[in-house]
């Protein structure tokens, strides 16, 4: 599954993507006042507050 998530448009594999590449395309954290958006939580970039 990791290979599918890290495959590039040209068909190559980015085995060690940079941190910036891990942000989901549909990230909307900026508009939530510090609360993480679901795509970031699902991707493991941020955690929901307790």
PDB file of C-alpha atoms in Angstrom:
ATOM      1  CA  UNK A   1       0.000   0.000   0.000  1.00  0.00           C
ATOM      2  CA  UNK A   2       2.872   2.394   0.699  1.00  0.00           C
ATOM      3  CA  UNK A   3       4.061   2.068  -2.882  1.00  0.00           C
ATOM      4  CA  UNK A   4       0.666   3.148  -4.176  1.00  0.00           C
ATOM      5  CA  UNK A   5       0.545   6.146  -1.840  1.00  0.00           C
ATOM      6  CA  UNK A   6       4.084   7.265  -2.763  1.00  0.00           C
ATOM      7  CA  UNK A   7       3.958   6.625  -6.520  1.00  0.00           C
ATOM      8  CA  UNK A   8       4.472   9.738  -8.633  1.00  0.00           C
ATOM      9  CA  UNK A   9       2.550  10.748 -11.748  1.00  0.00           C
ATOM     10  CA  UNK A  10       5.382   9.564 -14.004  1.00  0.00           C
ATOM     11  CA  UNK A  11       5.211   6.040 -12.546  1.00  0.00           C
ATOM     12  CA  UNK A  12       8.316   6.240 -10.376  1.00  0.00           C
ATOM     13  CA  UNK A  13       8.351   5.561  -6.655  1.00  0.00           C
ATOM     14  CA  UNK A  14       9.442   8.150  -4.103  1.00  0.00           C
ATOM     15  CA  UNK A  15      10.670   5.772  -1.377  1.00  0.00           C
ATOM     16  CA  UNK A  16      11.457   8.534   1.120  1.00  0.00           C
ATOM     17  CA  UNK A  17       9.064  11.428   0.505  1.00  0.00           C
ATOM     18  CA  UNK A  18       9.836  14.724   2.227  1.00  0.00           C
ATOM     19  CA  UNK A  19       7.650  15.967   5.109  1.00  0.00           C
ATOM     20  CA  UNK A  20       5.975  18.528   2.854  1.00  0.00           C
ATOM     21  CA  UNK A  21       4.783  15.768   0.498  1.00  0.00           C
ATOM     22  CA  UNK A  22       2.775  14.155   3.303  1.00  0.00           C
ATOM     23  CA  UNK A  23       0.200  16.946   3.537  1.00  0.00           C
ATOM     24  CA  UNK A  24      -3.099  15.741   2.093  1.00  0.00           C
ATOM     25  CA  UNK A  25      -4.285  17.689  -0.947  1.00  0.00           C
ATOM     26  CA  UNK A  26      -7.600  18.396   0.775  1.00  0.00           C
ATOM     27  CA  UNK A  27      -5.994  19.769   3.980  1.00  0.00           C
ATOM     28  CA  UNK A  28      -8.060  22.577   5.490  1.00  0.00           C
ATOM     29  CA  UNK A  29      -6.406  22.948   8.907  1.00  0.00           C
ATOM     30  CA  UNK A  30      -5.775  26.681   8.511  1.00  0.00           C
ATOM     31  CA  UNK A  31      -9.478  27.514   8.593  1.00  0.00           C
ATOM     32  CA  UNK A  32     -10.211  25.474  11.725  1.00  0.00           C
ATOM     33  CA  UNK A  33      -8.604  27.644  14.418  1.00  0.00           C
ATOM     34  CA  UNK A  34      -5.930  25.140  15.451  1.00  0.00           C
ATOM     35  CA  UNK A  35      -8.180  22.080  15.205  1.00  0.00           C
ATOM     36  CA  UNK A  36      -6.854  19.464  12.751  1.00  0.00           C
ATOM     37  CA  UNK A  37      -8.845  18.581   9.638  1.00  0.00           C
ATOM     38  CA  UNK A  38      -9.910  14.966   9.109  1.00  0.00           C
ATOM     39  CA  UNK A  39      -7.559  14.303   6.132  1.00  0.00           C
ATOM     40  CA  UNK A  40      -4.556  15.235   8.329  1.00  0.00           C
ATOM     41  CA  UNK A  41      -5.799  13.080  11.224  1.00  0.00           C
ATOM     42  CA  UNK A  42      -6.466  10.148   8.884  1.00  0.00           C
ATOM     43  CA  UNK A  43      -2.990  10.493   7.300  1.00  0.00           C
ATOM     44  CA  UNK A  44      -1.365  10.542  10.760  1.00  0.00           C
ATOM     45  CA  UNK A  45       0.053  14.057  10.373  1.00  0.00           C
ATOM     46  CA  UNK A  46      -1.926  15.440  13.346  1.00  0.00           C
ATOM     47  CA  UNK A  47      -3.864  14.060  16.283  1.00  0.00           C
ATOM     48  CA  UNK A  48      -7.273  15.020  17.579  1.00  0.00           C
ATOM     49  CA  UNK A  49      -7.131  16.925  20.869  1.00  0.00           C
ATOM     50  CA  UNK A  50      -8.452  15.168  23.962  1.00  0.00           C
TER      51      UNK A  50
END
